[in-house]
Every structure is written in C-alpha cells, then in structure tokens.
Tab-separated table of C-alpha atoms in Angstrom:
chain	number	residue	atom	x	y	z
A	75	MET	CA	7.918	68.291	-62.879
A	76	SER	CA	8.227	64.689	-63.978
A	77	TYR	CA	9.523	62.534	-61.146
A	78	GLN	CA	11.609	60.552	-63.608
A	79	GLU	CA	13.640	63.585	-64.751
A	80	PRO	CA	17.296	63.045	-63.859
A	81	TYR	CA	17.672	66.469	-62.219
A	82	ALA	CA	15.082	65.726	-59.533
A	83	PRO	CA	17.014	65.343	-56.257
A	84	HIS	CA	17.522	61.710	-55.307
A	85	VAL	CA	16.462	60.871	-51.736
A	86	VAL	CA	17.582	57.469	-50.446
A	87	ILE	CA	15.870	56.058	-47.370
A	88	VAL	CA	17.651	53.117	-45.747
A	89	GLY	CA	15.204	51.071	-43.689
A	90	GLY	CA	11.551	50.264	-44.296
A	91	GLY	CA	10.453	50.439	-40.666
A	92	PHE	CA	8.294	53.113	-39.062
A	93	GLY	CA	10.774	55.945	-39.549
A	94	GLY	CA	11.681	55.181	-43.149
A	95	LEU	CA	8.112	54.522	-44.205
A	96	TYR	CA	6.734	57.720	-42.666
A	97	ALA	CA	9.530	59.727	-44.281
A	98	ALA	CA	8.679	58.223	-47.672
A	99	ARG	CA	4.992	58.965	-47.226
A	100	ALA	CA	5.758	62.582	-46.333
A	101	LEU	CA	7.652	62.918	-49.638
A	102	ARG	CA	4.963	61.338	-51.848
A	103	HIS	CA	4.043	64.647	-53.522
A	104	ALA	CA	7.518	66.216	-53.404
A	105	PRO	CA	9.585	66.999	-56.543
A	106	VAL	CA	12.158	64.333	-55.705
A	107	ARG	CA	13.048	60.748	-56.598
A	108	VAL	CA	12.790	58.439	-53.591
A	109	THR	CA	14.478	55.054	-53.204
A	110	ILE	CA	13.659	52.882	-50.187
A	111	ILE	CA	16.282	50.223	-49.419
A	112	ASP	CA	15.626	47.356	-47.034
A	113	ARG	CA	16.968	43.828	-46.482
A	114	HIS	CA	13.376	42.564	-46.351
A	115	ASN	CA	10.575	43.166	-48.795
A	116	TYR	CA	8.083	43.962	-46.048
A	117	HIS	CA	7.314	46.536	-43.387
A	118	LEU	CA	7.042	44.873	-39.980
A	119	PHE	CA	4.771	46.099	-37.194
A	120	GLN	CA	7.296	45.341	-34.465
A	121	PRO	CA	5.113	46.123	-31.413
A	122	LEU	CA	3.123	42.952	-32.153
A	123	LEU	CA	6.089	40.738	-32.983
A	124	TYR	CA	5.896	39.047	-29.590
A	125	GLN	CA	2.403	37.794	-30.528
A	126	VAL	CA	3.952	35.879	-33.424
A	127	ALA	CA	6.500	34.432	-30.995
A	128	THR	CA	3.680	33.310	-28.691
A	129	ALA	CA	1.464	31.849	-31.441
A	130	THR	CA	-1.371	34.394	-31.310
A	131	LEU	CA	-0.717	35.904	-34.735
A	132	SER	CA	0.856	34.735	-37.972
A	133	PRO	CA	3.686	36.745	-39.567
A	134	ALA	CA	1.437	37.932	-42.402
A	135	ASP	CA	-0.878	39.567	-39.860
A	136	ILE	CA	1.757	42.118	-38.827
A	137	ALA	CA	3.748	42.562	-42.041
A	138	ARG	CA	2.955	44.053	-45.432
A	139	PRO	CA	5.086	44.295	-48.606
A	140	ILE	CA	6.750	47.691	-48.905
A	141	ARG	CA	6.062	47.798	-52.643
A	142	GLN	CA	2.365	47.398	-51.936
A	143	ILE	CA	2.396	50.230	-49.406
A	144	VAL	CA	4.041	52.730	-51.780
A	145	ARG	CA	2.663	51.439	-55.074
A	146	ARG	CA	0.695	54.660	-55.698
A	147	GLN	CA	3.652	56.936	-55.005
A	148	ARG	CA	4.894	57.640	-58.523
A	149	ASN	CA	8.149	59.148	-57.284
A	150	THR	CA	9.136	56.133	-55.163
A	151	GLN	CA	10.920	52.886	-55.936
A	152	VAL	CA	11.908	50.003	-53.643
A	153	LEU	CA	15.236	48.197	-53.658
A	154	LEU	CA	15.659	44.847	-51.905
A	155	ALA	CA	19.275	45.081	-50.759
A	156	GLU	CA	21.560	45.504	-47.772
A	157	VAL	CA	23.646	48.637	-47.258
A	158	THR	CA	27.130	47.831	-45.973
A	159	GLY	CA	28.912	51.162	-46.343
A	160	VAL	CA	28.362	54.923	-46.449
A	161	ASP	CA	30.751	57.295	-48.230
A	162	LEU	CA	29.785	60.770	-47.044
A	163	GLU	CA	32.261	62.597	-49.257
A	164	ARG	CA	31.116	60.909	-52.475
A	165	ARG	CA	27.492	60.774	-51.305
A	166	ALA	CA	27.311	57.112	-52.170
A	167	LEU	CA	26.175	53.894	-50.521
A	168	THR	CA	27.842	50.504	-50.925
A	169	LEU	CA	25.522	47.509	-51.166
A	170	ALA	CA	26.269	43.948	-50.066
A	171	ASP	CA	26.519	42.761	-53.678
A	172	GLY	CA	29.202	45.339	-54.460
A	173	ARG	CA	27.030	47.889	-56.240
A	174	THR	CA	27.063	51.577	-55.320
A	175	LEU	CA	24.131	53.970	-55.198
A	176	GLY	CA	24.438	57.741	-55.182
A	177	TYR	CA	22.181	60.138	-53.306
A	178	ASP	CA	21.515	63.838	-52.871
A	179	TYR	CA	19.837	63.350	-49.519
A	180	LEU	CA	20.114	60.341	-47.235
A	181	ILE	CA	17.740	59.286	-44.439
A	182	LEU	CA	19.110	56.491	-42.261
A	183	ALA	CA	16.451	54.558	-40.346
A	184	THR	CA	18.061	51.161	-39.751
A	185	GLY	CA	16.892	50.799	-36.141
A	186	ALA	CA	18.486	48.714	-33.413
A	187	VAL	CA	19.897	45.236	-32.818
A	188	ASP	CA	20.083	43.092	-29.687
A	189	GLN	CA	22.807	44.012	-27.223
A	190	TYR	CA	24.414	41.136	-25.303
A	191	PHE	CA	26.908	43.294	-23.405
A	192	GLY	CA	30.025	41.590	-24.698
A	193	HIS	CA	28.560	38.073	-24.734
A	194	ASP	CA	27.558	37.685	-28.365
A	195	GLU	CA	27.901	33.903	-27.989
A	196	TRP	CA	24.649	33.987	-25.994
A	197	ALA	CA	22.672	34.953	-29.093
A	198	ARG	CA	22.191	31.411	-30.436
A	199	ILE	CA	21.033	30.141	-27.036
A	200	ALA	CA	18.885	33.117	-26.038
A	201	PRO	CA	17.546	34.788	-29.199
A	202	GLY	CA	16.174	38.303	-29.047
A	203	LEU	CA	13.043	39.548	-30.750
A	204	LYS	CA	13.748	41.864	-33.661
A	205	THR	CA	12.654	39.975	-36.792
A	206	ILE	CA	10.031	37.520	-37.982
A	207	ASP	CA	12.750	34.856	-38.052
A	208	ASP	CA	13.443	35.527	-34.368
A	209	ALA	CA	9.750	35.271	-33.529
A	210	THR	CA	9.190	31.981	-35.343
A	211	GLU	CA	12.349	30.506	-33.777
A	212	ILE	CA	11.174	31.434	-30.272
A	213	ARG	CA	7.736	29.997	-31.021
A	214	ARG	CA	9.362	26.789	-32.301
A	215	ARG	CA	11.480	26.352	-29.174
A	216	PHE	CA	8.576	27.097	-26.824
A	217	LEU	CA	6.206	24.590	-28.428
A	218	LEU	CA	8.940	21.946	-28.858
A	219	ALA	CA	9.689	22.058	-25.155
A	220	PHE	CA	6.203	20.740	-24.387
A	221	GLU	CA	6.412	18.132	-27.144
A	222	HIS	CA	9.660	16.688	-25.813
A	223	ALA	CA	8.581	16.927	-22.191
A	224	GLU	CA	5.641	14.746	-23.230
A	225	GLN	CA	8.063	12.061	-24.472
A	226	THR	CA	10.423	11.723	-21.517
A	227	THR	CA	9.916	10.233	-18.064
A	228	ASP	CA	13.162	11.694	-16.699
A	229	PRO	CA	11.904	14.201	-14.074
A	230	GLU	CA	15.062	16.343	-14.196
A	231	LEU	CA	14.885	16.655	-17.948
A	232	ARG	CA	11.164	17.362	-17.850
A	233	ARG	CA	11.646	20.181	-15.334
A	234	ALA	CA	14.282	21.779	-17.566
A	235	LEU	CA	12.069	21.495	-20.621
A	236	LEU	CA	9.180	23.126	-18.775
A	237	THR	CA	11.182	26.023	-17.359
A	238	PHE	CA	11.155	29.143	-19.519
A	239	VAL	CA	13.314	32.174	-18.770
A	240	VAL	CA	12.792	35.675	-20.151
A	241	ILE	CA	15.746	37.987	-19.474
A	242	GLY	CA	14.881	41.674	-19.224
A	243	GLY	CA	11.979	43.449	-17.534
A	244	GLY	CA	11.242	46.073	-20.155
A	245	PRO	CA	8.063	46.112	-22.294
A	246	THR	CA	9.187	43.220	-24.530
A	247	GLY	CA	10.160	41.030	-21.592
A	248	VAL	CA	6.952	41.748	-19.699
A	249	GLU	CA	4.788	41.042	-22.736
A	250	MET	CA	6.648	37.829	-23.579
A	251	ALA	CA	6.497	36.486	-20.023
A	252	GLY	CA	2.778	37.199	-19.717
A	253	ALA	CA	2.004	35.551	-23.063
A	254	PHE	CA	4.110	32.477	-22.209
A	255	ALA	CA	2.237	32.102	-18.923
A	256	GLU	CA	-1.153	32.296	-20.636
A	257	MET	CA	-0.079	29.738	-23.218
A	258	ALA	CA	1.171	27.251	-20.625
A	259	HIS	CA	-1.525	27.725	-18.011
A	260	HIS	CA	-4.562	28.069	-20.269
A	261	THR	CA	-4.111	27.409	-24.004
A	262	LEU	CA	-2.174	24.129	-23.675
A	263	ARG	CA	-3.578	22.832	-20.409
A	264	ASN	CA	-5.713	20.073	-21.969
A	265	ASP	CA	-3.549	19.216	-24.990
A	266	PHE	CA	-1.125	16.691	-23.478
A	267	ARG	CA	-1.541	13.322	-21.778
A	268	ASN	CA	1.762	12.687	-19.968
A	269	ILE	CA	2.491	16.176	-18.661
A	270	ASP	CA	0.599	18.998	-16.986
A	271	PRO	CA	1.410	22.200	-18.913
A	272	THR	CA	0.124	24.299	-16.001
A	273	ALA	CA	3.165	23.089	-14.027
A	274	ALA	CA	5.480	25.003	-16.366
A	275	ARG	CA	7.610	27.709	-14.735
A	276	ILE	CA	7.875	31.123	-16.368
A	277	LEU	CA	10.709	33.205	-14.902
A	278	LEU	CA	11.200	36.892	-15.694
A	279	MET	CA	14.681	38.114	-14.762
A	280	GLU	CA	15.288	41.833	-14.250
A	281	GLY	CA	18.628	43.247	-13.155
A	282	GLY	CA	17.108	46.435	-11.734
A	283	LYS	CA	14.968	47.040	-8.693
A	284	ARG	CA	11.676	47.135	-10.633
A	285	LEU	CA	10.068	46.222	-13.942
A	286	LEU	CA	9.373	48.772	-16.678
A	287	ALA	CA	11.787	51.366	-15.341
A	288	ALA	CA	10.567	53.993	-17.833
A	289	TYR	CA	7.118	53.984	-16.235
A	290	ASP	CA	6.037	55.475	-12.915
A	291	GLU	CA	6.688	53.249	-9.919
A	292	ASP	CA	3.019	52.549	-9.197
A	293	LEU	CA	2.508	51.266	-12.758
A	294	SER	CA	5.633	49.104	-12.461
A	295	ALA	CA	4.224	47.617	-9.255
A	296	SER	CA	0.876	47.027	-10.969
A	297	ALA	CA	2.575	45.274	-13.863
A	298	GLN	CA	4.416	42.967	-11.452
A	299	GLU	CA	1.198	42.137	-9.601
A	300	GLN	CA	-0.606	41.331	-12.856
A	301	LEU	CA	2.258	39.108	-14.014
A	302	GLU	CA	2.347	37.228	-10.738
A	303	ALA	CA	-1.421	36.726	-10.960
A	304	LEU	CA	-0.743	34.925	-14.261
A	305	GLY	CA	1.782	32.661	-12.563
A	306	VAL	CA	4.988	34.405	-13.690
A	307	GLU	CA	7.885	34.308	-11.207
A	308	VAL	CA	9.333	37.821	-11.228
A	309	ARG	CA	12.900	38.057	-9.953
A	310	LEU	CA	14.235	41.577	-9.462
A	311	ASN	CA	17.873	42.538	-8.835
A	312	SER	CA	18.789	39.351	-10.688
A	313	ILE	CA	21.677	39.856	-13.089
A	314	VAL	CA	22.328	36.986	-15.480
A	315	THR	CA	26.028	36.179	-15.398
A	316	ARG	CA	26.155	33.223	-17.763
A	317	ILE	CA	24.005	31.426	-20.316
A	318	GLU	CA	24.857	27.961	-21.541
A	319	LEU	CA	22.995	25.273	-23.434
A	320	GLY	CA	20.122	24.329	-21.183
A	321	ALA	CA	20.832	26.654	-18.252
A	322	VAL	CA	20.879	30.245	-17.048
A	323	TYR	CA	23.102	31.442	-14.194
A	324	VAL	CA	22.194	34.215	-11.778
A	325	GLY	CA	25.344	34.644	-9.759
A	326	GLU	CA	26.268	31.095	-8.730
A	327	GLU	CA	22.713	29.786	-9.038
A	328	ARG	CA	22.195	27.487	-12.019
A	329	ILE	CA	18.659	27.324	-13.437
A	330	PRO	CA	18.082	24.511	-15.981
A	331	ALA	CA	15.795	26.031	-18.605
A	332	TYR	CA	14.540	25.817	-22.173
A	333	PRO	CA	13.906	28.032	-23.979
A	334	VAL	CA	15.578	31.290	-22.975
A	335	VAL	CA	14.549	34.618	-24.515
A	336	TRP	CA	16.706	37.753	-24.474
A	337	ALA	CA	14.951	41.085	-23.897
A	338	ALA	CA	17.580	42.818	-21.793
A	339	GLY	CA	19.055	45.422	-24.086
A	340	VAL	CA	19.501	46.869	-27.549
A	341	ALA	CA	22.205	48.730	-29.427
A	342	ALA	CA	22.014	50.902	-32.495
A	343	SER	CA	22.508	49.424	-35.937
A	344	PRO	CA	26.254	49.190	-36.797
A	345	LEU	CA	25.745	51.340	-39.894
A	346	GLY	CA	25.648	54.482	-37.749
A	347	ARG	CA	29.292	54.082	-36.761
A	348	GLN	CA	30.374	54.573	-40.368
A	349	LEU	CA	29.234	58.182	-40.326
A	350	GLY	CA	32.154	59.338	-38.188
A	351	ALA	CA	29.792	61.365	-35.997
A	352	PRO	CA	29.707	61.282	-32.184
A	353	THR	CA	27.706	58.388	-30.739
A	354	ASP	CA	26.327	57.617	-27.296
A	355	ARG	CA	27.084	54.482	-25.251
A	356	MET	CA	24.458	52.513	-27.210
A	357	GLY	CA	26.041	53.449	-30.543
A	358	ARG	CA	23.306	55.909	-31.517
A	359	VAL	CA	24.349	58.856	-33.662
A	360	GLU	CA	24.149	62.208	-31.888
A	361	VAL	CA	22.167	64.318	-34.341
A	362	ASN	CA	21.632	68.052	-34.673
A	363	PRO	CA	18.263	69.550	-33.653
A	364	ASP	CA	17.123	69.239	-37.295
A	365	LEU	CA	18.017	65.492	-37.197
A	366	SER	CA	20.992	65.932	-39.526
A	367	VAL	CA	24.480	64.535	-38.956
A	368	PRO	CA	27.010	67.156	-37.769
A	369	GLY	CA	28.910	68.458	-40.778
A	370	HIS	CA	26.588	66.779	-43.283
A	371	PRO	CA	23.230	68.551	-43.543
A	372	GLU	CA	22.206	66.251	-46.402
A	373	VAL	CA	22.228	63.186	-44.107
A	374	PHE	CA	19.444	62.609	-41.581
A	375	VAL	CA	19.357	59.921	-38.879
A	376	ILE	CA	16.065	58.965	-37.225
A	377	GLY	CA	14.424	56.406	-34.958
A	378	ASP	CA	16.410	53.990	-32.794
A	379	LEU	CA	19.613	54.914	-34.646
A	380	ALA	CA	19.472	58.531	-33.414
A	381	SER	CA	20.409	60.135	-30.113
A	382	PHE	CA	19.087	63.590	-29.278
A	383	PRO	CA	21.619	65.324	-27.002
A	384	TYR	CA	19.872	68.695	-27.415
A	385	GLN	CA	16.758	67.326	-25.714
A	386	THR	CA	16.304	68.243	-22.071
A	387	GLY	CA	15.266	65.678	-19.500
A	388	LYS	CA	15.390	61.913	-19.971
A	389	PRO	CA	16.385	60.391	-23.348
A	390	LEU	CA	13.649	59.692	-25.865
A	391	PRO	CA	12.346	56.121	-25.704
A	392	GLY	CA	12.984	53.592	-28.457
A	393	VAL	CA	9.360	53.388	-29.520
A	394	ALA	CA	7.532	53.604	-32.835
A	395	GLN	CA	6.215	57.130	-32.209
A	396	VAL	CA	9.739	58.576	-32.004
A	397	ALA	CA	10.599	56.996	-35.372
A	398	MET	CA	7.337	58.059	-37.027
A	399	GLN	CA	7.602	61.656	-35.887
A	400	GLY	CA	11.290	61.719	-36.774
A	401	GLY	CA	10.581	60.442	-40.277
A	402	ARG	CA	8.064	63.167	-40.943
A	403	ALA	CA	10.364	65.828	-39.451
A	404	ALA	CA	13.347	64.763	-41.587
A	405	ALA	CA	11.176	64.877	-44.713
A	406	ARG	CA	9.911	68.364	-43.834
A	407	ASN	CA	13.452	69.678	-43.324
A	408	LEU	CA	14.488	68.178	-46.634
A	409	LEU	CA	11.616	70.037	-48.313
A	410	HIS	CA	12.549	73.242	-46.483
A	411	ASP	CA	15.950	72.978	-48.209
A	412	LEU	CA	14.364	72.525	-51.633
A	413	TYR	CA	12.122	75.543	-51.166
A	414	GLY	CA	14.810	77.756	-49.629
A	415	GLU	CA	13.214	77.797	-46.200
A	416	ARG	CA	14.705	77.543	-42.741
A	417	ARG	CA	14.845	74.112	-41.188
A	418	GLU	CA	12.839	73.321	-38.048
A	419	ARG	CA	13.875	71.816	-34.747
A	420	PHE	CA	12.595	68.308	-34.034
A	421	ARG	CA	10.328	68.251	-31.009
A	422	TYR	CA	8.970	64.917	-29.908
A	423	ARG	CA	5.358	64.920	-28.756
A	424	ASP	CA	4.897	62.147	-26.255
A	425	LYS	CA	1.596	60.370	-26.914
A	426	GLY	CA	2.041	57.964	-24.057
A	427	SER	CA	3.415	54.482	-23.422
A	428	MET	CA	1.612	51.174	-23.084
A	429	ALA	CA	2.510	47.588	-22.267
A	430	THR	CA	0.193	44.610	-22.363
A	431	ILE	CA	0.653	41.856	-19.821
A	432	GLY	CA	-2.027	39.366	-20.760
A	433	ARG	CA	-5.719	38.854	-21.257
A	434	ALA	CA	-7.441	42.025	-19.975
A	435	LYS	CA	-4.185	43.027	-18.258
A	436	ALA	CA	-2.057	46.015	-19.254
A	437	ILE	CA	-0.689	49.352	-18.091
A	438	ALA	CA	-0.731	52.717	-19.874
A	439	GLN	CA	0.814	56.088	-19.122
A	440	ILE	CA	-0.527	58.988	-21.207
A	441	GLY	CA	0.741	62.292	-19.869
A	442	ARG	CA	-0.412	62.449	-16.266
A	443	THR	CA	-3.108	59.845	-16.877
A	444	LYS	CA	-2.322	56.355	-15.623
A	445	LEU	CA	-4.349	53.295	-16.526
A	446	SER	CA	-4.075	49.731	-15.353
A	447	GLY	CA	-5.916	46.472	-15.909
A	448	PHE	CA	-8.863	46.071	-18.275
A	449	VAL	CA	-9.209	49.741	-19.283
A	450	ALA	CA	-5.508	49.952	-20.156
A	451	TRP	CA	-5.825	46.728	-22.124
A	452	LEU	CA	-8.718	48.142	-24.190
A	453	ALA	CA	-6.678	51.278	-24.897
A	454	TRP	CA	-3.737	49.122	-25.965
A	455	LEU	CA	-5.959	47.100	-28.330
A	456	PHE	CA	-7.376	50.243	-29.942
A	457	VAL	CA	-3.996	51.922	-30.484
A	458	HIS	CA	-2.363	48.849	-31.996
A	459	ILE	CA	-5.261	48.169	-34.339
A	460	LEU	CA	-5.244	51.837	-35.377
A	461	PHE	CA	-1.581	51.892	-36.370
A	462	LEU	CA	-1.488	48.578	-38.206
A	463	ILE	CA	-0.894	49.234	-41.891
A	464	GLY	CA	-3.516	47.800	-44.197
A	465	PHE	CA	-7.227	47.160	-43.757
A	466	ARG	CA	-6.789	43.405	-44.144
A	467	ASN	CA	-4.209	43.332	-41.338
A	468	ARG	CA	-6.499	45.236	-38.989
A	469	VAL	CA	-9.432	42.908	-39.620
A	470	ALA	CA	-7.299	39.747	-39.340
A	471	VAL	CA	-5.690	40.828	-36.089
A	472	PHE	CA	-8.998	41.930	-34.584
A	473	LEU	CA	-10.598	38.567	-35.396
A	474	GLU	CA	-7.617	36.628	-34.009
A	475	TRP	CA	-7.726	38.634	-30.786
A	476	ALA	CA	-11.484	38.156	-30.470
A	477	TRP	CA	-11.136	34.395	-30.970
A	478	SER	CA	-8.262	34.176	-28.494
A	479	TYR	CA	-10.185	36.194	-25.903
A	480	LEU	CA	-13.351	34.089	-26.171
A	481	THR	CA	-11.694	30.658	-26.323
A	482	TRP	CA	-8.189	31.035	-24.798
A	483	GLN	CA	-6.942	29.406	-28.027
A	484	ARG	CA	-4.159	30.647	-30.313
A	485	GLY	CA	-4.355	29.963	-34.002
A	486	ALA	CA	-0.690	30.041	-35.052
A	487	ARG	CA	0.761	27.103	-33.080
A	488	LEU	CA	2.974	25.841	-35.869
A	489	ILE	CA	6.351	24.182	-35.306
A	490	THR	CA	8.766	24.710	-38.190
A	491	GLY	CA	12.371	23.626	-38.626
A	492	GLU	CA	14.142	20.844	-36.702
A	493	VAL	CA	11.876	18.764	-34.437
A	494	ARG	CA	13.895	15.611	-33.686
A	495	PRO	CA	14.119	15.050	-29.944
A	496	ASP	CA	17.757	13.955	-29.671
A	497	ASN	CA	19.117	17.104	-31.319
A	498	VAL	CA	17.027	19.365	-29.122
A	499	LEU	CA	18.089	17.478	-25.997
A	500	ARG	CA	21.749	17.770	-26.957
A	501	LYS	CA	21.238	21.501	-27.482
A	502	LEU	CA	20.072	21.598	-23.878
A	503	GLY	CA	23.411	20.195	-22.792
A	504	LEU	CA	21.615	17.276	-21.119
A	505	ARG	CA	22.216	13.588	-21.892
A	506	THR	CA	19.356	11.551	-23.236
A	507	PRO	CA	18.428	8.385	-21.345
A	508	VAL	CA	19.983	6.322	-24.174
A	509	GLU	CA	23.309	8.096	-23.784
A	510	SER	CA	23.263	7.767	-19.995
A	511	GLY	CA	22.564	4.016	-20.230
A	512	SER	CA	19.659	4.204	-17.795
A	513	GLU	CA	15.871	4.220	-17.751
A	514	PRO	CA	15.130	1.966	-20.723
A	515	GLU	CA	11.479	3.035	-20.918
A	516	ALA	CA	12.461	6.677	-21.220
A	517	ALA	CA	15.149	5.737	-23.724
A	518	GLN	CA	12.587	4.020	-25.872
A	519	ALA	CA	10.271	7.037	-25.683
A	520	VAL	CA	12.982	9.478	-26.712
A	521	ALA	CA	14.700	7.354	-29.352
A	522	SER	CA	11.592	6.054	-31.103
A	523	PRO	CA	10.617	7.957	-34.253
A	524	PRO	CA	7.256	9.729	-34.196
A	525	PRO	CA	4.502	8.370	-36.466
A	526	GLY	CA	5.603	8.836	-40.059
A	527	GLY	CA	9.220	9.591	-39.088
A	528	GLY	CA	12.426	7.762	-39.961
A	529	GLY	CA	14.921	5.974	-37.762
A	530	GLY	CA	18.647	6.445	-37.141
A	531	TRP	CA	18.335	9.615	-35.115
A	532	MET	CA	20.806	9.050	-32.337
A	533	GLU	CA	24.001	8.524	-34.324
A	534	GLY	CA	25.209	9.558	-37.765
A	535	ASP	CA	23.191	12.753	-37.451
A	536	SER	CA	25.980	15.304	-37.419
A	537	GLU	CA	24.681	17.540	-40.206
A	538	GLN	CA	21.299	17.947	-38.561
A	539	ALA	CA	22.917	18.477	-35.174
A	540	ARG	CA	25.049	21.260	-36.604
A	541	ALA	CA	22.004	22.797	-38.267
A	542	ALA	CA	20.066	22.688	-34.987
A	543	ALA	CA	22.922	24.371	-33.121
A	544	ALA	CA	23.396	27.147	-35.651
A	545	PRO	CA	22.221	30.657	-34.756
A	546	PRO	CA	18.625	31.355	-35.799
A	547	THR	CA	18.306	33.424	-38.943
A	548	GLY	CA	18.194	37.082	-38.043
A	549	GLY	CA	19.163	36.466	-34.397
C-alpha cells in the first residue's frame, strides 16, 4: 500500500518526547499515515537537561531535530505547531493558529508541566526545569550571581548573591544541587579575584522526611551523605511557604538567595483535561489497561500525561522508560485494531531507577540490586549514553564528560540575555548602594559599566527592567 493513499488511517501523535517518538518508530512500517505535532522542532533528552542548566553540556548535545530522526520513515510527517483543543466527537484537533487537523487515531504524549501548588506567581522567580529555555535561564542566573558578587563590597548583598536554593528533593533537585556545589566549589574556585566561590551556600529544601522518596531508605540516606560531602546543606521537613524576589521563606525564616530553582512537583499537561475523562490529583488521565481513553478506543494517552489506576501497588514513576514502553504499547494496540486482533494490556517492566549526585557519586536501584557511589555513577553514565539519540550526540556528551571529569571544567559557561547589574539587583528585591546613598566605593563598582558597555544604567531603564522581570520563556 502506498503511504500517501488517502484511505490509509491517519495517526496523529501529539508530542515529540520519548513516548511520542517511540510510538512513531513502532509505526514506521505500518500501513498508516503518521503526523507528529510538537511546539519545538527537536526531541529533547530531558534526563540530561540539568547538565545544560549547570554548564556541563550545550543544548545541541541533548537535542536532535525530529525531522532528522524520522527522515527515513516514508509514512511520517512532522508539523511544528501547538495543539490547543481536542474534539473527540469530530476526531479533530485545533491548533494555536486556528487550523484544524483530523485523525483516525490519536496518541497524546504531551508530558508534564511544573506544579507550584496554587502559587503560579513563583514561576518567574523560581523557574523549573522542563525545557531548554528553562535550563539556559537557570544557567544564566547561576553564573550572573558570581559576576555581580564580584562587583559589590556590600557583605549582605554578596551573601544573598552566593546563596543558591533548590526546592524539592526528588531526582531533579538532587542532581541540580550536586552540580551547583561542584561548580561553586571546584570549577569556579580560581576564576574570581574579589570573592571566594567556595564560600557559596547550596541549600536543598525537601518538605518530606527524606530525599528521593521513591528509592529505598538506605539509598536515600546514601544520597544525602554524598550531597553533604559535596558541601550541600540538606534541609528535610522544610516546607517553603513563600518565595519573593531575592528570598525564600521556610515558615517564618527568611533566607536571602539568588537564584532559586523549583524541583518540587509536576502536573500533567493541561491538554488532558479536555478529554472529559477521569483524572487523578495531578491532572493525569486515567486510562484503560490498553492505554486508551474510556469511551474512545481511538485515543491513547501515554507517558507523564497518563495515570494507570488498574496497576497494583505504587503508581508508575514519571520517567522516560514509562513513556517509551507506553509509546510502543499504544502503537501495537493500534496495529492490533488494523489487523482485527485483540488488544493487549500494558504492563510496565521496571528497568530500575538512577540518580547522579556529582563526580563519581550516584545511586541506582535495579530490582533488588542497590548501587551507590562510583559503581552507580558508571552505570548511570552507560545508560544515559546508550539512550541518547544520535551517534554525534553520544560522542559529544562522552567527550564533554571525560573532559569535565579530568579537569573539573565545564565547557558551556555562557551567559545569555540581560547582564546589567542594576536590573539583576532590583530583581533580588535589594537596593543597590547607589539607591541606598551609602558605600560610595561599592556604588561605583555596581554603577560603572563593564569594559565595552554603555552608561545610563541606573535610571531611564524601564524597558530593560521589565524585560528582566518577565517570566523566562518556557517557564
């Protein structure tokens, strides 16, 4: 059958992440027409996104154009667009530009977004880590803090600039905190003249009684010990009650800090709510055992957007393996329909969980096998290299890791976007020495333009100030 014939069933996959991509690959030889829709033109290897945020890797190392990945699949096309609506009765999708797209089968794999538990205003102050834009914004704020600490002699301001808070003790929070500590205490230690980067404080806030609650208790304890060995201050049973410009509150305690990173919770993509199906407390769609939406066997939901109420025991984790296996299972059930066969029940095969903490520090739980330290770190390296898409990406990442391991250096320490000190200081909610009318030497250091820069920063700068205070793209 020619894949271009109009009577070939049209399968639309929304989302080019792990779930959507593995579903498309499973349909590469099927007698169907496949359309992949995504807001970005690339597939992102999210497990390594924190290494972009901490300047180890560049975005291109962990992303690859979707068109390039599926270029040899003759039955597949890619559409750069955003889906804003789903009409189940008409079997049609509404796109952000007003167009509609019909389907015979639909696979929704739009993943998750950051969950601020009713405090969405925190997002611009404490960005999460879901996109490349988030990662580069966090990297920018982290590196700028050292640059501006170098320029001020105000001890209070310097302490705030060199205090970094990560909120959430799950895998992302643990990995971010460990990488921040290595950057401050090793990579940057000899790069500045007026400050000591090793004096930077890295705080990891966790509201529960232990880190990495999904892991066994002994591995959680090992992770905490390894973090503390890196200089991270781990604070358990610490619920953040307020975040403002330049400060984090735990109860009544105010902690001046910059930057702040959110890793405390996620919620399902809002698109799932348009299906009219039951959802759990995180907004995930409760799917049938074949991954279809109740009442609509032609619609499948996979990955972080799906909840599996038929599963016994604890809920499935929001990890790449669940999405990958779900994508393949949804594609198989779709093919079972085409060939008049009975659909199969989705059974997740747990291949283990891993979290890296720092250089030669990690934990891994694979079935009953528990690993910690250097051996776990080697296992983590191998698995993440293995699942990177594209030979070039694997080689580039391996070389970057080797260089970082041998030299403690990180090759992606680029600051992009706004860099002017006064705007950043105002974002902190702290007055500059010029505005306070004190410490003339510090005032001169903060107000003077850097080499090659222009003057007139302190006043008449409203447009740039508004731009600096705007939410980061994708946050």
